[in-house]
Coordinates of C-alpha atoms in Angstrom, one line a residue:
Chain A
M1 CA -122.5 134.2 -167.5
F2 CA -122.3 130.3 -168.0
Y3 CA -120.1 127.8 -166.4
I4 CA -119.3 125.0 -168.9
Y5 CA -118.0 122.0 -168.0
C6 CA -115.1 120.8 -170.7
P7 CA -115.2 117.0 -171.6
Y8 CA -111.5 117.3 -172.6
C9 CA -110.1 119.3 -169.4
E10 CA -112.6 117.7 -167.0
E11 CA -113.3 120.9 -165.2
H12 CA -115.6 123.7 -165.4
R13 CA -114.7 126.9 -166.9
E14 CA -115.8 130.4 -167.6
E15 CA -117.6 131.1 -170.3
E16 CA -115.2 133.7 -172.0
E17 CA -112.8 130.8 -172.6
F18 CA -115.6 128.8 -174.9
H19 CA -116.8 130.1 -178.1
A20 CA -120.0 128.6 -179.7
A21 CA -119.5 126.9 -183.6
G22 CA -123.4 126.4 -184.6
E23 CA -125.2 123.1 -184.6
A24 CA -123.6 120.2 -183.9
H25 CA -124.4 116.5 -185.8
I26 CA -124.0 118.0 -189.4
P27 CA -122.7 114.9 -191.5
R28 CA -120.6 116.4 -194.4
P29 CA -122.0 114.3 -197.6
L30 CA -119.9 111.4 -198.1
D31 CA -119.7 112.1 -202.2
P32 CA -120.1 116.2 -202.6
D33 CA -120.1 116.1 -206.6
A34 CA -122.7 113.4 -206.7
C35 CA -124.8 115.8 -204.4
T36 CA -127.5 117.8 -205.8
D37 CA -128.1 121.6 -205.4
E38 CA -130.3 121.3 -202.9
E39 CA -128.7 119.0 -200.9
W40 CA -125.5 120.5 -200.9
G41 CA -127.6 124.0 -200.0
E42 CA -129.4 121.7 -197.1
Y43 CA -125.9 120.9 -195.6
L44 CA -124.4 123.9 -196.0
F45 CA -126.9 126.5 -194.7
F46 CA -130.1 125.1 -193.5
R47 CA -130.1 124.5 -189.7
T48 CA -132.8 123.0 -187.2
N49 CA -133.1 126.3 -184.8
P50 CA -135.8 124.3 -182.5
R51 CA -137.3 125.8 -179.5
G52 CA -136.2 123.7 -176.8
L53 CA -133.3 121.1 -176.7
H54 CA -131.0 121.5 -179.5
H55 CA -127.4 120.1 -179.6
E56 CA -124.3 122.5 -180.5
L57 CA -120.8 122.6 -181.1
W58 CA -118.4 124.6 -179.1
V59 CA -114.8 125.0 -178.7
H60 CA -112.8 125.9 -175.7
G61 CA -110.6 128.3 -177.6
V62 CA -108.7 129.6 -174.6
G63 CA -108.0 126.4 -173.2
C64 CA -107.5 122.8 -174.5
R65 CA -108.9 124.0 -178.3
K66 CA -110.7 121.0 -178.4
Y67 CA -114.5 120.8 -180.1
F68 CA -117.4 119.1 -178.6
N69 CA -120.5 119.3 -178.0
I70 CA -123.3 120.7 -175.7
T71 CA -126.8 120.1 -175.6
R72 CA -128.7 123.2 -174.6
D73 CA -132.3 124.4 -174.0
T74 CA -132.8 127.6 -176.1
Q75 CA -135.4 128.7 -174.0
T76 CA -133.9 128.5 -170.5
Y77 CA -130.5 128.5 -171.8
E78 CA -129.8 125.4 -169.4
I79 CA -127.0 123.5 -170.3
K80 CA -128.2 119.7 -170.2
E81 CA -124.9 117.8 -170.9
T82 CA -121.5 118.4 -172.7
Y83 CA -120.2 114.9 -174.6
K84 CA -117.0 114.6 -176.6
I85 CA -117.0 114.5 -180.1
G86 CA -118.0 111.0 -181.7
T87 CA -120.2 110.0 -178.6
K88 CA -124.3 110.2 -178.6
P89 CA -126.2 112.9 -176.4
Q90 CA -128.4 111.5 -173.0
F91 CA -130.8 114.0 -173.8
T92 CA -132.8 114.4 -176.9
R93 CA -135.9 115.9 -178.0
A94 CA -139.3 113.6 -178.5
E95 CA -139.0 113.8 -182.5
E96 CA -135.4 113.1 -182.7
N97 CA -135.8 109.6 -181.5
A98 CA -138.8 109.0 -183.6
Chain B
M1 CA -81.4 132.4 -191.6
S2 CA -81.4 129.0 -193.0
N3 CA -77.6 129.5 -194.6
T4 CA -76.3 129.5 -191.0
T5 CA -78.4 126.7 -190.2
T6 CA -77.4 124.1 -192.7
Q7 CA -74.4 122.5 -191.0
T8 CA -76.7 121.3 -188.2
D9 CA -79.3 120.2 -190.3
A10 CA -80.2 116.5 -190.2
T11 CA -82.1 114.2 -192.3
D12 CA -84.6 111.6 -191.0
T13 CA -84.8 109.3 -193.6
S14 CA -87.3 106.9 -191.8
Q15 CA -89.6 109.8 -191.4
N16 CA -89.1 112.0 -193.9
I17 CA -88.6 114.7 -191.8
V18 CA -85.8 117.7 -191.9
Q19 CA -85.1 118.6 -188.3
M20 CA -83.6 122.0 -187.9
N21 CA -81.6 123.8 -185.2
Q22 CA -83.2 127.2 -185.2
I23 CA -80.6 129.1 -183.2
P24 CA -78.2 130.0 -186.1
A25 CA -74.7 128.3 -185.7
D26 CA -73.4 132.3 -186.4
A27 CA -72.9 133.8 -183.0
S28 CA -72.9 137.4 -184.5
V29 CA -77.0 136.7 -184.6
R30 CA -78.5 138.8 -181.2
A31 CA -81.2 136.7 -180.0
E32 CA -83.8 139.4 -178.3
S33 CA -86.7 137.9 -176.0
P34 CA -90.0 139.0 -176.3
L35 CA -89.5 141.3 -173.5
Y36 CA -86.3 142.6 -174.4
H37 CA -87.2 146.1 -175.5
A38 CA -88.7 146.5 -171.8
D39 CA -85.0 146.7 -170.7
L40 CA -86.3 144.7 -167.4
K41 CA -81.8 144.7 -166.3
T42 CA -82.7 148.5 -165.7
V43 CA -86.0 147.8 -164.2
A44 CA -84.6 145.3 -162.0
E45 CA -82.1 147.9 -160.5
Q46 CA -84.8 150.4 -159.6
G47 CA -86.5 147.6 -157.7
T48 CA -88.2 148.2 -154.2
Q49 CA -86.9 146.4 -151.2
D50 CA -90.3 145.0 -149.4
A51 CA -91.9 143.9 -152.9
G52 CA -94.9 141.7 -152.3
I53 CA -94.5 140.9 -156.1
V54 CA -91.0 139.5 -157.2
L55 CA -91.4 139.3 -160.9
Q56 CA -89.3 137.4 -163.8
E57 CA -88.7 136.6 -167.0
L58 CA -87.2 133.3 -167.7
A59 CA -86.0 134.7 -171.1
L60 CA -84.6 132.3 -174.0
L61 CA -85.5 129.2 -172.8
D62 CA -86.3 126.3 -175.6
H63 CA -90.0 125.6 -176.2
L64 CA -91.2 122.3 -177.6
V65 CA -94.8 121.1 -178.7
L66 CA -94.9 117.3 -178.4
R67 CA -98.3 115.9 -179.9
G68 CA -99.3 112.3 -179.6
S69 CA -101.9 109.7 -178.1
V70 CA -101.7 108.6 -174.8
D71 CA -103.2 105.6 -175.6
N72 CA -100.2 105.4 -178.3
A73 CA -97.4 103.1 -175.5
A74 CA -94.9 103.8 -177.8
F75 CA -94.8 107.5 -177.5
T76 CA -95.7 107.4 -173.9
T77 CA -92.7 105.6 -172.9
G78 CA -90.4 106.9 -175.5
V79 CA -91.2 110.6 -174.1
E80 CA -90.6 109.2 -170.6
S81 CA -87.5 107.5 -171.6
A82 CA -86.1 110.8 -173.0
L83 CA -87.5 113.4 -170.8
G84 CA -87.3 110.9 -167.3
M85 CA -90.4 111.9 -166.7
V86 CA -94.1 110.2 -167.4
L87 CA -96.2 112.5 -169.3
P88 CA -98.3 114.6 -166.9
A89 CA -102.5 114.0 -167.2
N90 CA -105.4 116.6 -167.6
L91 CA -104.0 120.0 -166.2
Q92 CA -100.9 118.8 -164.7
S93 CA -97.5 119.2 -165.2
A94 CA -94.1 117.6 -164.2
E95 CA -90.3 119.1 -163.9
H96 CA -86.9 117.3 -163.8
E97 CA -83.7 118.6 -164.1
G98 CA -84.9 122.1 -165.1
R99 CA -87.2 120.6 -167.8
V100 CA -90.7 121.3 -167.4
I101 CA -93.9 119.4 -168.8
R102 CA -96.9 120.8 -169.1
W103 CA -100.5 119.5 -170.1
I104 CA -102.0 121.9 -172.7
S105 CA -104.6 119.5 -174.4
P106 CA -105.0 115.6 -174.3
D107 CA -102.8 115.3 -177.1
E108 CA -100.5 117.9 -176.6
W109 CA -98.0 119.1 -174.1
L110 CA -95.5 122.1 -173.8
V111 CA -91.6 121.1 -173.0
T112 CA -89.3 124.0 -171.9
T113 CA -85.8 123.3 -171.7
A114 CA -82.5 125.5 -171.1
G115 CA -82.0 128.0 -173.9
G116 CA -79.9 126.2 -176.7
M117 CA -80.8 122.7 -175.3
G118 CA -83.9 122.5 -177.7
F119 CA -82.6 121.0 -180.7
E120 CA -80.7 118.3 -178.4
L121 CA -83.6 117.3 -176.8
E122 CA -85.7 117.2 -180.2
Q123 CA -83.4 115.0 -181.3
Q124 CA -83.5 113.0 -178.0
L125 CA -87.1 112.9 -178.2
R126 CA -87.1 111.6 -182.0
E127 CA -84.8 108.6 -181.1
A128 CA -86.8 107.4 -178.4
M129 CA -89.7 107.3 -179.9
G130 CA -88.8 106.2 -182.8
E131 CA -91.7 105.6 -185.9
T132 CA -94.7 105.9 -183.8
H133 CA -97.0 108.8 -184.5
F134 CA -96.2 112.0 -182.4
A135 CA -95.2 115.2 -183.7
I136 CA -92.6 117.7 -182.4
V137 CA -92.6 121.4 -183.1
N138 CA -90.0 123.8 -181.7
V139 CA -92.1 127.0 -180.6
S140 CA -89.3 129.0 -178.7
G141 CA -89.2 131.7 -180.6
G142 CA -93.3 132.3 -180.3
Q143 CA -93.1 132.8 -176.7
T144 CA -91.8 133.5 -173.2
V145 CA -91.7 132.8 -169.6
I146 CA -92.8 135.1 -166.5
T147 CA -92.2 133.9 -163.1
V148 CA -94.4 135.6 -160.7
E149 CA -93.6 135.1 -157.0
G150 CA -94.4 136.6 -153.8
A151 CA -97.0 137.0 -150.5
D152 CA -99.2 139.2 -152.9
A153 CA -98.8 137.2 -156.2
E154 CA -101.8 135.2 -155.5
E155 CA -104.0 138.2 -155.1
M156 CA -102.7 140.3 -157.8
L157 CA -102.7 137.0 -160.7
K158 CA -106.8 137.0 -159.2
K159 CA -107.5 140.5 -161.0
C160 CA -105.5 138.9 -164.2
T161 CA -108.1 135.6 -164.8
P162 CA -111.5 134.8 -164.1
Y163 CA -109.7 131.0 -163.5
D164 CA -110.2 129.7 -159.6
I165 CA -106.4 130.1 -158.8
H166 CA -106.7 129.6 -154.9
I167 CA -104.8 126.8 -153.5
S168 CA -107.9 124.0 -153.0
H169 CA -108.4 124.4 -156.3
M170 CA -105.2 125.0 -158.1
P171 CA -102.5 123.0 -155.9
V172 CA -98.9 123.2 -156.9
G173 CA -97.9 121.5 -159.9
K174 CA -101.1 122.4 -161.7
V175 CA -101.5 124.2 -165.0
V176 CA -104.6 125.7 -167.0
T177 CA -104.5 127.8 -170.0
S178 CA -106.6 130.2 -169.6
L179 CA -107.4 134.3 -169.9
F180 CA -104.5 136.6 -169.4
G181 CA -106.2 140.2 -169.5
K182 CA -107.5 140.6 -172.6
S183 CA -105.2 137.8 -173.6
Q184 CA -104.3 134.2 -172.5
A185 CA -101.3 132.5 -170.6
V186 CA -100.4 129.1 -169.9
I187 CA -100.8 129.7 -166.1
R188 CA -98.8 126.6 -163.3
R189 CA -98.1 127.4 -159.9
T190 CA -94.7 126.4 -158.9
G191 CA -95.2 127.4 -155.3
E192 CA -97.3 128.1 -152.5
Q193 CA -96.3 131.9 -153.2
G194 CA -95.3 131.4 -157.4
F195 CA -96.6 130.8 -160.4
E196 CA -95.4 130.5 -163.8
L197 CA -97.1 132.7 -166.7
V198 CA -96.1 131.2 -170.6
I199 CA -97.6 134.3 -172.9
R200 CA -97.1 134.6 -176.5
R201 CA -95.0 136.7 -178.0
S202 CA -97.0 138.9 -179.5
F203 CA -98.8 139.6 -176.6
A204 CA -95.6 139.9 -174.4
D205 CA -95.5 143.6 -174.0
Y206 CA -99.5 143.6 -173.4
C207 CA -99.1 141.5 -170.8
W208 CA -96.0 142.8 -169.3
L209 CA -97.7 146.3 -169.2
W210 CA -101.0 144.4 -167.9
L211 CA -98.6 142.8 -164.9
Q212 CA -96.6 146.0 -163.7
D213 CA -100.0 147.9 -163.5
A214 CA -101.7 144.9 -161.5
S215 CA -98.6 144.5 -159.4
G216 CA -98.3 148.0 -158.7
E217 CA -100.8 148.2 -156.0
F218 CA -98.6 145.4 -153.5
G219 CA -95.3 147.0 -154.5
F220 CA -93.2 145.1 -156.9
S221 CA -89.5 144.4 -158.3
V222 CA -87.9 142.4 -161.2
K223 CA -85.7 139.7 -160.9
E224 CA -82.9 139.8 -163.8
S225 CA -83.0 136.6 -165.5

């Protein structure tokens, strides 16, 4: 069981109250009509699936019902941090910074 | 229903919002709380004397969901002047003259007031806040309130929710939305031995049966609302 810190409720809650909602930081193309099929396909379907640190979108569905981000290690399941939508993660993979 | 309510409709032209009193003016329309079918009145008469838990439905209160930004001074001062209390911060609640306001999300509060007073309160709030950015929705029909009191109330609720409700972690006045059985509830501590649950109408029967089952080992009685 995870014990997850909700950045909106500002306290730790049981994992049961949360739901994962996929990878975080995927910007919607500003002009979808101008996208090529490949760009639109990338946006809709292709995800990074890294080994190690991964930024994920989670929702506190049974609590404050807000979406927020989690940086989680996909190998150890360790949650490094949770942060509000619109803010940047502290923990990143080396190649993300390159 | 719209036929019986049109007399009390008022259109706020500044915001182009139709405000509607959801309680029909026609008194012959019977109001049924979500636990009407459970016949709590009969159950209340059968209650044990030395009950460790006392359950009561606060039936047919008016519930308003209030949304707005805490950074918006017009919103916060408007609420304060209409309700006579400051908007509670994260996981807090406030009570004043029978009205309770609960924090349920960073931009969302649940206000309960006596049955039939919701429309009046909604209009007071709209007037106090003027044209600032906010939303009020009357959700009275969608949920109900149950109070759980007694020496064993905390012990019993520990079986119902994964949230740590010990008084050191959940002091009087704290309010959390968490799991309740397989459903969910807005749980508020009203006293050292008192709690209050806001449950959804569609889950009211399930929650009630769950409460009865969980309270069985302690002995419980039901207070008529």
